[in-house]
Short mmCIF file of C-alpha atoms and ligand atoms in Angstrom, two decimals:
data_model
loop_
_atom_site.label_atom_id
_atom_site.label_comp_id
_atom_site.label_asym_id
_atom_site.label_seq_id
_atom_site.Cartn_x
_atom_site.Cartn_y
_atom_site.Cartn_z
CA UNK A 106 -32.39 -55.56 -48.88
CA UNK A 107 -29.89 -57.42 -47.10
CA UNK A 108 -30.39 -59.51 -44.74
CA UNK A 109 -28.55 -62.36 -41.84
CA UNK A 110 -29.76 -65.85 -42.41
CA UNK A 111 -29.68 -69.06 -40.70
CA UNK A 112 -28.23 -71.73 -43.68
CA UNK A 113 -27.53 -75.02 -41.69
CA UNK A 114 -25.47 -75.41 -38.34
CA UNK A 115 -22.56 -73.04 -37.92
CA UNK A 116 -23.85 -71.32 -41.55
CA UNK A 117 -25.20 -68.32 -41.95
CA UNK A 118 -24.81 -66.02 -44.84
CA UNK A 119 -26.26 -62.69 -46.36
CA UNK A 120 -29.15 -63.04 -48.22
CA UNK A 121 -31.04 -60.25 -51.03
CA UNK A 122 -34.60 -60.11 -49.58
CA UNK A 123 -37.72 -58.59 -50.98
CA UNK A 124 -38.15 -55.03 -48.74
CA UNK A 125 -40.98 -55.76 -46.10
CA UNK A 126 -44.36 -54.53 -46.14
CA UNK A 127 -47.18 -53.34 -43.67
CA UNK A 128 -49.62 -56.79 -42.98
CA UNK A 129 -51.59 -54.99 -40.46
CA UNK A 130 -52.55 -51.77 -39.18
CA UNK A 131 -50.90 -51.97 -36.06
CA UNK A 132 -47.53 -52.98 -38.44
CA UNK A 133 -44.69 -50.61 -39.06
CA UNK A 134 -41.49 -50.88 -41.05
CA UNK A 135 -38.13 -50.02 -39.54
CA UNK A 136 -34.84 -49.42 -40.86
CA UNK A 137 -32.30 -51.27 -38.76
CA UNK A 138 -29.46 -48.76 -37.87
CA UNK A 139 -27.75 -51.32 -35.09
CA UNK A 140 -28.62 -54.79 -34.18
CA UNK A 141 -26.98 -57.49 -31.55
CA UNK A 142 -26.33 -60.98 -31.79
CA UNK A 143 -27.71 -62.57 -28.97
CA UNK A 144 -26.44 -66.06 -26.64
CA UNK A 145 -29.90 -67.12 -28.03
CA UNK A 146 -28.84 -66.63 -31.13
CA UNK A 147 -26.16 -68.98 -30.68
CA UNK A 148 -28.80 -71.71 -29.93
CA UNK A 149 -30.18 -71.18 -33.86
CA UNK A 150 -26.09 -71.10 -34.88
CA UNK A 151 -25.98 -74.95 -33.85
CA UNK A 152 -28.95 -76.05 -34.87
CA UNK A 153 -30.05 -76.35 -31.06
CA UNK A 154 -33.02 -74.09 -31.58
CA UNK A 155 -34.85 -75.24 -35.50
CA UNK A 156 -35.31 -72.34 -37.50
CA UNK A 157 -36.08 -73.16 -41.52
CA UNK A 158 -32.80 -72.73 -44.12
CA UNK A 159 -33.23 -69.02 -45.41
CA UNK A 160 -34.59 -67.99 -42.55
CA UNK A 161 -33.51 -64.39 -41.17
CA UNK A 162 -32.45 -64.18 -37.46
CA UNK A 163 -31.62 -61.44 -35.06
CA UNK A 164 -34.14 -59.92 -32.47
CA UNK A 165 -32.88 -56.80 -30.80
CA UNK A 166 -32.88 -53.74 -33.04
CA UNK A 167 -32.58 -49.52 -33.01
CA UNK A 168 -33.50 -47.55 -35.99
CA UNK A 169 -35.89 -45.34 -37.84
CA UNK A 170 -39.84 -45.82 -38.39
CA UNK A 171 -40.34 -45.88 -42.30
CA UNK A 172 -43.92 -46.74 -42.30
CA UNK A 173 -46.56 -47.36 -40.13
CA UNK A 174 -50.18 -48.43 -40.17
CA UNK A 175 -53.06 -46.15 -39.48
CA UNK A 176 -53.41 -48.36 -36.26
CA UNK A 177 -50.27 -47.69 -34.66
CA UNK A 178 -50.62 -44.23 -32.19
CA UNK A 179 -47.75 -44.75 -29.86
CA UNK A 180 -44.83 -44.17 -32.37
CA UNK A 181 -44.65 -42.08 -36.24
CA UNK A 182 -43.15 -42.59 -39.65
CA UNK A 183 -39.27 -40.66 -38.78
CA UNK A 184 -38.91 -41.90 -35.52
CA UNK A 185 -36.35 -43.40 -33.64
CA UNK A 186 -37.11 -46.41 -31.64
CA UNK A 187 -35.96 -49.46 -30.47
CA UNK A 188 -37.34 -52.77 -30.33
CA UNK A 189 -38.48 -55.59 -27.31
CA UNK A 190 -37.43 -58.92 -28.91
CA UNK A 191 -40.45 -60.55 -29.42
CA UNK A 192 -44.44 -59.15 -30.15
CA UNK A 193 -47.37 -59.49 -27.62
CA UNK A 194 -50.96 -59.31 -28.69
CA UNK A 195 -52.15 -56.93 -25.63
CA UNK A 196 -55.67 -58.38 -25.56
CA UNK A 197 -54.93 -62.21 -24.18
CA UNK A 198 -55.64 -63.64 -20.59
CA UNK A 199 -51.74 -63.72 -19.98
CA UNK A 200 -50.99 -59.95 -21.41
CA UNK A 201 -54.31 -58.90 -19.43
CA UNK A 202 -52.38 -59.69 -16.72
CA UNK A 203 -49.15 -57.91 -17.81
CA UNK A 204 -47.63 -61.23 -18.39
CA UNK A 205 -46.29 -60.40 -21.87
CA UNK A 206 -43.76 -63.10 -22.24
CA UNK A 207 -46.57 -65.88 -21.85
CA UNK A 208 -48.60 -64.09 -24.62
CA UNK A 209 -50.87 -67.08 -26.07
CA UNK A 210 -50.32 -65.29 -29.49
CA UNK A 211 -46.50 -64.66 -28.57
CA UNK A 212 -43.99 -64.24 -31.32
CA UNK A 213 -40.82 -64.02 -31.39
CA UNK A 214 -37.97 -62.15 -33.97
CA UNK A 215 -35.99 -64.51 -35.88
CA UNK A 216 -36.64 -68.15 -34.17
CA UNK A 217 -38.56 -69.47 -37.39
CA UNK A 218 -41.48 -70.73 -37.67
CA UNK A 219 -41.78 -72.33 -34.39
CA UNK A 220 -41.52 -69.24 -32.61
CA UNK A 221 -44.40 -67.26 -34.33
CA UNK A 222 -42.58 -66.92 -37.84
CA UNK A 223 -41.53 -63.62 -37.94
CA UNK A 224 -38.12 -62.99 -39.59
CA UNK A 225 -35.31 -61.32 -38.00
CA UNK A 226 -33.89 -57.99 -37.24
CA UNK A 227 -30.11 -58.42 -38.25
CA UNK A 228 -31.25 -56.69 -42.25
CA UNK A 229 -31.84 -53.65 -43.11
CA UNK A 230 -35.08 -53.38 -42.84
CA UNK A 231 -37.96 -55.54 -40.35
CA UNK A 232 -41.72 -55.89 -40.32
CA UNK A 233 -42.75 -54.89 -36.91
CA UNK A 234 -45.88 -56.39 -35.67
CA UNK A 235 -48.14 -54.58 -32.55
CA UNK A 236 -45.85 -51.28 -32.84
CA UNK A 237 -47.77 -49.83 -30.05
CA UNK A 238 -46.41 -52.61 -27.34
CA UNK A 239 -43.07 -53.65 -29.44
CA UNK A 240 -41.59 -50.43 -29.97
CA UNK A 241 -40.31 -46.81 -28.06
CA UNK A 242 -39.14 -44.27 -28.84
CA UNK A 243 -35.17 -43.94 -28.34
CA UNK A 244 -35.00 -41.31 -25.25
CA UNK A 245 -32.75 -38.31 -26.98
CA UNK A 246 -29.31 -38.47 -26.81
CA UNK A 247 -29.10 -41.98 -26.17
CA UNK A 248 -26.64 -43.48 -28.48
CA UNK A 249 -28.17 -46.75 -30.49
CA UNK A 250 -25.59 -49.25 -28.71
CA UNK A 251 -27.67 -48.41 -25.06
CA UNK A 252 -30.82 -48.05 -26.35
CA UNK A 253 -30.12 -51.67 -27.98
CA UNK A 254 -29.80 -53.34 -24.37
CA UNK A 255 -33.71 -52.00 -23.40
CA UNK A 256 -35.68 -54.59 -25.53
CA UNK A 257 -33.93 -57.72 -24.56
CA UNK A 258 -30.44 -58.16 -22.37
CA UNK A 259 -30.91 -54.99 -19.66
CA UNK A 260 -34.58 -55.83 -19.85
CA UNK A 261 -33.61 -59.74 -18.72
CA UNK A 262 -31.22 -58.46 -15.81
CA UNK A 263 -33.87 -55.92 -14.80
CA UNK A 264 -36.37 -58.47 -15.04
CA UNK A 265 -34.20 -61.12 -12.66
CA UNK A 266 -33.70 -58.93 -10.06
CA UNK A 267 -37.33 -57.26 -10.36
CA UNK A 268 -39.16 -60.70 -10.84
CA UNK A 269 -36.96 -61.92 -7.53
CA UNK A 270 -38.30 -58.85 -5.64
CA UNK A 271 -35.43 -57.35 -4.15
CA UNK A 272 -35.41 -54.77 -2.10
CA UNK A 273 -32.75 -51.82 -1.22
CA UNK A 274 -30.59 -53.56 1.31
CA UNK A 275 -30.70 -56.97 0.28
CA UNK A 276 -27.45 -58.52 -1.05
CA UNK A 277 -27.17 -61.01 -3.94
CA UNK A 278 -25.50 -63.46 -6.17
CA UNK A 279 -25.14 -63.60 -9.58
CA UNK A 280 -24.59 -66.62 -11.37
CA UNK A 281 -22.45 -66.44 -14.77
CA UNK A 282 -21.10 -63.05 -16.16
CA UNK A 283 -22.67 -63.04 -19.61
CA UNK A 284 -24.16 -60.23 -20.88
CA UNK A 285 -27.39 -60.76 -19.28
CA UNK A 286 -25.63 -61.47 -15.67
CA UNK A 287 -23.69 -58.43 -16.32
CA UNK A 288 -26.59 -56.54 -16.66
CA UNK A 289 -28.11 -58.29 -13.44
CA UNK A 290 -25.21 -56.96 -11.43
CA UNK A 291 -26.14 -53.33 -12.46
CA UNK A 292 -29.75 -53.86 -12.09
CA UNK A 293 -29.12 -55.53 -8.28
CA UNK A 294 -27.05 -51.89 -7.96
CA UNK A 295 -29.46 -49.99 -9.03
CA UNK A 296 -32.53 -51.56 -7.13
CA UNK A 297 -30.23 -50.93 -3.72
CA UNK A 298 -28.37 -53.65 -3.29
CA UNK A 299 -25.61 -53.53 -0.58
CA UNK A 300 -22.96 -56.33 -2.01
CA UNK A 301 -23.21 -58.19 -5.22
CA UNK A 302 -21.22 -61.12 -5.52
CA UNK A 303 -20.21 -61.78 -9.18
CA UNK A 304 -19.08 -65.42 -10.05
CA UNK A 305 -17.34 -66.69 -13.21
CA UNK A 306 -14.87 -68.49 -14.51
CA UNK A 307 -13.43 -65.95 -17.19
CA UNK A 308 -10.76 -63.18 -15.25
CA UNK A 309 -12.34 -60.53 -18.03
CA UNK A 310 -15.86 -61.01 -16.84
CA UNK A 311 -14.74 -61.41 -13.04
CA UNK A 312 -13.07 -58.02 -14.28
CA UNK A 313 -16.25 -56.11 -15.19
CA UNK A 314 -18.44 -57.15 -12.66
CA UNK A 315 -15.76 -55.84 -10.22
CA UNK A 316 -16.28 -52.35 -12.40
CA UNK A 317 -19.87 -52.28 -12.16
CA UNK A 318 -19.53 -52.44 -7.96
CA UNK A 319 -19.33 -56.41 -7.64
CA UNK A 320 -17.48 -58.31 -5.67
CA UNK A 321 -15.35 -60.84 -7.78
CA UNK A 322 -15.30 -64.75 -6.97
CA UNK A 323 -13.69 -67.26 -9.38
CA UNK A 324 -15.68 -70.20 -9.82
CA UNK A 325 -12.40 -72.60 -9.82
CA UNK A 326 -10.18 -70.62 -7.83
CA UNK A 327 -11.26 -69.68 -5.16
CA UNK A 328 -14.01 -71.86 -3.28
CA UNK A 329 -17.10 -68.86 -3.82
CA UNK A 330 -19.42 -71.05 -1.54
CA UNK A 331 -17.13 -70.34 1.44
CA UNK A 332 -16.16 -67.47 0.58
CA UNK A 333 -19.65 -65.94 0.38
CA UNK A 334 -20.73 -67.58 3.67
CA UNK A 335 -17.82 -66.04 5.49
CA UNK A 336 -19.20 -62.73 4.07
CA UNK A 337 -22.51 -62.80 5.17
CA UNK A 338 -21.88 -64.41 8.30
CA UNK A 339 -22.76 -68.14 7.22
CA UNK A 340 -26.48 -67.25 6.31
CA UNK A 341 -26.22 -66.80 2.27
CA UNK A 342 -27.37 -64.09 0.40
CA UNK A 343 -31.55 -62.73 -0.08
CA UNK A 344 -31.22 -63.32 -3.79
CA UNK A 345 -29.31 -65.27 -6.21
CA UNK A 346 -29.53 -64.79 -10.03
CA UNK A 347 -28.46 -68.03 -12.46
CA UNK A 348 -27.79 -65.90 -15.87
CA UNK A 349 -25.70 -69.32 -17.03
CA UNK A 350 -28.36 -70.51 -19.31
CA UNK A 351 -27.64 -74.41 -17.87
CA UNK A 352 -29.46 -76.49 -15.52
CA UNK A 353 -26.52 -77.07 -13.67
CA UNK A 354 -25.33 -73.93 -11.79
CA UNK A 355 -29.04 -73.96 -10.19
CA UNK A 356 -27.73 -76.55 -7.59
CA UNK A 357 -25.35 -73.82 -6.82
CA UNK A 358 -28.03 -71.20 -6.34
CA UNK A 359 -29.77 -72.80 -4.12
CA UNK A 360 -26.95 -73.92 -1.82
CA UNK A 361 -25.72 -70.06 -1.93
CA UNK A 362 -29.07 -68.68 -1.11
CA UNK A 363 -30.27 -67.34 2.73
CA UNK A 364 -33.11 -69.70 4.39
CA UNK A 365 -36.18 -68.07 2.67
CA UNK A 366 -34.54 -66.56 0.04
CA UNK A 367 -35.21 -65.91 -3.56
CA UNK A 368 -33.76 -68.48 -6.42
CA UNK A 369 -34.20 -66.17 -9.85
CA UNK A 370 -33.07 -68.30 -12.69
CA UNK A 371 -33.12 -66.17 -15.97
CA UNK A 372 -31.01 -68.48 -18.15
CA UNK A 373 -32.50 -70.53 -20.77
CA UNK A 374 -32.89 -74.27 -18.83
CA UNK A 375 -33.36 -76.83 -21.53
CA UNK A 376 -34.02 -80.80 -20.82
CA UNK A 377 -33.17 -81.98 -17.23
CA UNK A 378 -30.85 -80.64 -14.30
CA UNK A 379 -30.57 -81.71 -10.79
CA UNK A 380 -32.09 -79.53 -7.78
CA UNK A 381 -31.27 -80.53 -4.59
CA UNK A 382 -35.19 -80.00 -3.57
CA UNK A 383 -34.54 -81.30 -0.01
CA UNK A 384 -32.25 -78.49 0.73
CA UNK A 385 -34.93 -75.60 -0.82
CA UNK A 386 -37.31 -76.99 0.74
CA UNK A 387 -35.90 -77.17 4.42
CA UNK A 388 -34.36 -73.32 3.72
CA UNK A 389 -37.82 -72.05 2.33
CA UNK A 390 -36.50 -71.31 -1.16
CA UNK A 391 -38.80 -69.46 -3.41
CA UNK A 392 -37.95 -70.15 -7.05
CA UNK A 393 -38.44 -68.39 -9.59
CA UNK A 394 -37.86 -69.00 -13.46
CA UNK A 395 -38.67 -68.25 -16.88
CA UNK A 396 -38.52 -66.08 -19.81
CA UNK A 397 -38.26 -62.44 -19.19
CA UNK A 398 -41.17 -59.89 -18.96
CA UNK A 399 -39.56 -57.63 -21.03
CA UNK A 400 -42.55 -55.26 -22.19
CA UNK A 401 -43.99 -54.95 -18.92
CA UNK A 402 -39.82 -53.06 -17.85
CA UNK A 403 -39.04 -51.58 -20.61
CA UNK A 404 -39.85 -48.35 -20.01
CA UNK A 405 -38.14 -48.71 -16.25
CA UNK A 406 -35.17 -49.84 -17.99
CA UNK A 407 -35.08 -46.92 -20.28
CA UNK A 408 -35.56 -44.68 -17.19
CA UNK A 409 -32.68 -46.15 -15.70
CA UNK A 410 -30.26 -46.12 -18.86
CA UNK A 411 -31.20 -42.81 -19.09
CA UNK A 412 -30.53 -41.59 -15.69
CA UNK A 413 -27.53 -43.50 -16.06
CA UNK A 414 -28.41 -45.72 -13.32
CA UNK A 415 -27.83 -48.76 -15.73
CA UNK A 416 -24.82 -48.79 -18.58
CA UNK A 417 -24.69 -51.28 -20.58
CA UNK A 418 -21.77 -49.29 -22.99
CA UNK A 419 -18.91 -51.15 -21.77
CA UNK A 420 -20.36 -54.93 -22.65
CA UNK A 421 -20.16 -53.65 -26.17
CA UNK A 422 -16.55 -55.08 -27.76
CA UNK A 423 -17.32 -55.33 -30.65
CA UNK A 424 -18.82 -53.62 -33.74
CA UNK A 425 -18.87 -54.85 -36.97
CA UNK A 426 -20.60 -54.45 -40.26
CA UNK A 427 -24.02 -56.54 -41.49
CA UNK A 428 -22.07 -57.84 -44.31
CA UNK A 429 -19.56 -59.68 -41.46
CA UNK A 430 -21.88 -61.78 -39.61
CA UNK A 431 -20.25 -64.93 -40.75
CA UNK A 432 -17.38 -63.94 -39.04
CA UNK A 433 -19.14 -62.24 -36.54
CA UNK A 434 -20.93 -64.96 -35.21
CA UNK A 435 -17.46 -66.90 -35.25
CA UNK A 436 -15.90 -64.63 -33.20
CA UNK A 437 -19.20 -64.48 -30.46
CA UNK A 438 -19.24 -68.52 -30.61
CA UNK A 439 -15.56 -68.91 -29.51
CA UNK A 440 -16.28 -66.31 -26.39
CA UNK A 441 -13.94 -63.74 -28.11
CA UNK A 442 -16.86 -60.77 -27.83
CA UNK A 443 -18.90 -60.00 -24.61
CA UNK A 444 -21.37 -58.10 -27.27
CA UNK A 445 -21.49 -57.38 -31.16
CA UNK A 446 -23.18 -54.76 -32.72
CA UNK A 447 -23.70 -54.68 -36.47
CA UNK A 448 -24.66 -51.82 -38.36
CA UNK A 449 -25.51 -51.65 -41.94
ZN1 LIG B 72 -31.16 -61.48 -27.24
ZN1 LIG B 73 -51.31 -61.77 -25.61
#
């Protein structure tokens, strides 16, 4: 089978690979029939994130069950499902507690060895460990583009705006119009908020946000602190999202957040970054970060997609075959695509 790997920074290529095969009896095989490159997967593209030469990367997926172990109840050989982007064990302290991003025996898709060593979804086929907790079944007539949002980008804008506890009236910030803030905007719509203010520095993004019920603010030009005080009468909003994926924009957050509001910082911080803790501290910031919980809301977030609360089909601009990732991942590192699907 064919499948994406991860050659040296900015190198990838397609590899022949032997066909996977059921470890456990949990496993199950699926045939990828869509899969997205990811802003993580960016990180591995530079050599930012180590993953070995050869390795295959990719971690959100759709397609069909073609085996399954005599463990796995939840989902059958024929199926369609889609994936969550990385495997919890279910029987840990952290997943007792439904914290199934801190798994202690956490792994995630195509991240190498580092991450739990389990090769990637962007081939035609993918071992699946836990299919019980990793997979669902695709709700019918969803098309495999939504469904592909569930496991990992809808599930982290669900999970900023859940994990921030917002309530129906609230109004919020978001923080960098990537995919995953795009899909915070939605999910701050869906869970009731009353304005959304969308901030970026690229017109197309400011552009979609505005679509999705946002209000637009240009990080350059126009002066968004100022411009969000005057809206909300000098006090800030109840919740701000960073979706930037940079320590930097957090000293934003907190200067654009209510006194005792909620920080919710879903990008990837790595290293150092400044906080201005003297200011959180005298509003009565709550902060809260990290990886997102995406087991524990994905079937919320396939709820909502299918109610058509949440719609992720617009972020899709491109879609391009497996055999193109080279250029595809071109093409997503000079901000030319929002979000790429390949398909076999
Ligand atoms: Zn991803
Ligand atoms: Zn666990």
């Amino acid at each position: 089978m064919r499948a994406v790997t991860f050659q040296a920074p900015g190198e990838i290529r397609i590899e022949e690979k032997p066909e996977p095969e059921l470890l456990a009896g949990d496993d199950c095989v699926v045939r990828v029939e869509a899969s997205g490159i990811c802003g993580s997967d960016l990180h591995i593209y530079h050599g930012r994130v180590p993953v070995e030469p050869g390795f295959t990367i990719g971690h959100e997926f759709v397609g069909t069950v073609l085996a399954a172990g005599d463990d796995v109840e939840r989902v059958a050989v024929g199926d369609r499902v889609l994936g969550c982007f990385h495997v919890a064990c279910a029987t840990c302290a952290a997943c007792l507690r439904s914290d199934y991003h801190r798994c202690e025996r956490g792994r995630t898709f195509g991240h190498g060895s580092h991450l739990g060593d389990l090769q990637g979804a962007q081939a035609e086929q993918l071992l699946v460990p836990r299919g019980n907790l990793t997979l669902r079944r695709v709700p019918e007539g969803m098309s495999d583009e939504v469904a592909l949002f569930a496991g990992d980008v809808m599930g982290t804008g669900y999970h900023a705006i859940a994990h921030a506890g917002m309530r129906a009236g609230d109004s919020a910030a978001v923080l960098g119009l990537g995919p995953v803030g795009l899909c915070a905007v939605q999910a701050a719509r869906a869970a009731g908020a009353t304005e959304v203010f969308a901030i970026d520095s690229v017109a197309e993004r400011l552009a979609m946000a505005e679509r999705f019920g946002a209000t637009p603010l240009h990080l350059t030009e126009s002066d968004p602190k100022r411009e969000l005080r005057a809206a909300t009468g000098g006090r800030g909003v109840d919740v701000v999202v960073d979706a930037v994926g940079d320590p930097g924009p957090l000293a934003m957050a907190v200067s654009l957040a209510r006194d005792a509001g909620v920080v919710s910082g879903i990008g990837a911080y790595a290293g150092r970054g400044e906080v201005p803790l003297g200011l959180a501290w005298l509003k009565g910031l709550t902060l809260r970060l990290g990886l997102a919980n995406v087991i524990a809301h994905v079937d919320r977030v396939l709820g909502l997609l299918e109610a058509g609360k949440l719609d992720p089909a617009p972020l899709v601009t491109h879609r391009m075959k497996l055999d193109q990732a080279a250029e595809a991942y071109a093409l997503y590192d000079n901000r030319e695509a929002l979000k790429i699907v390949l398909t076999p």
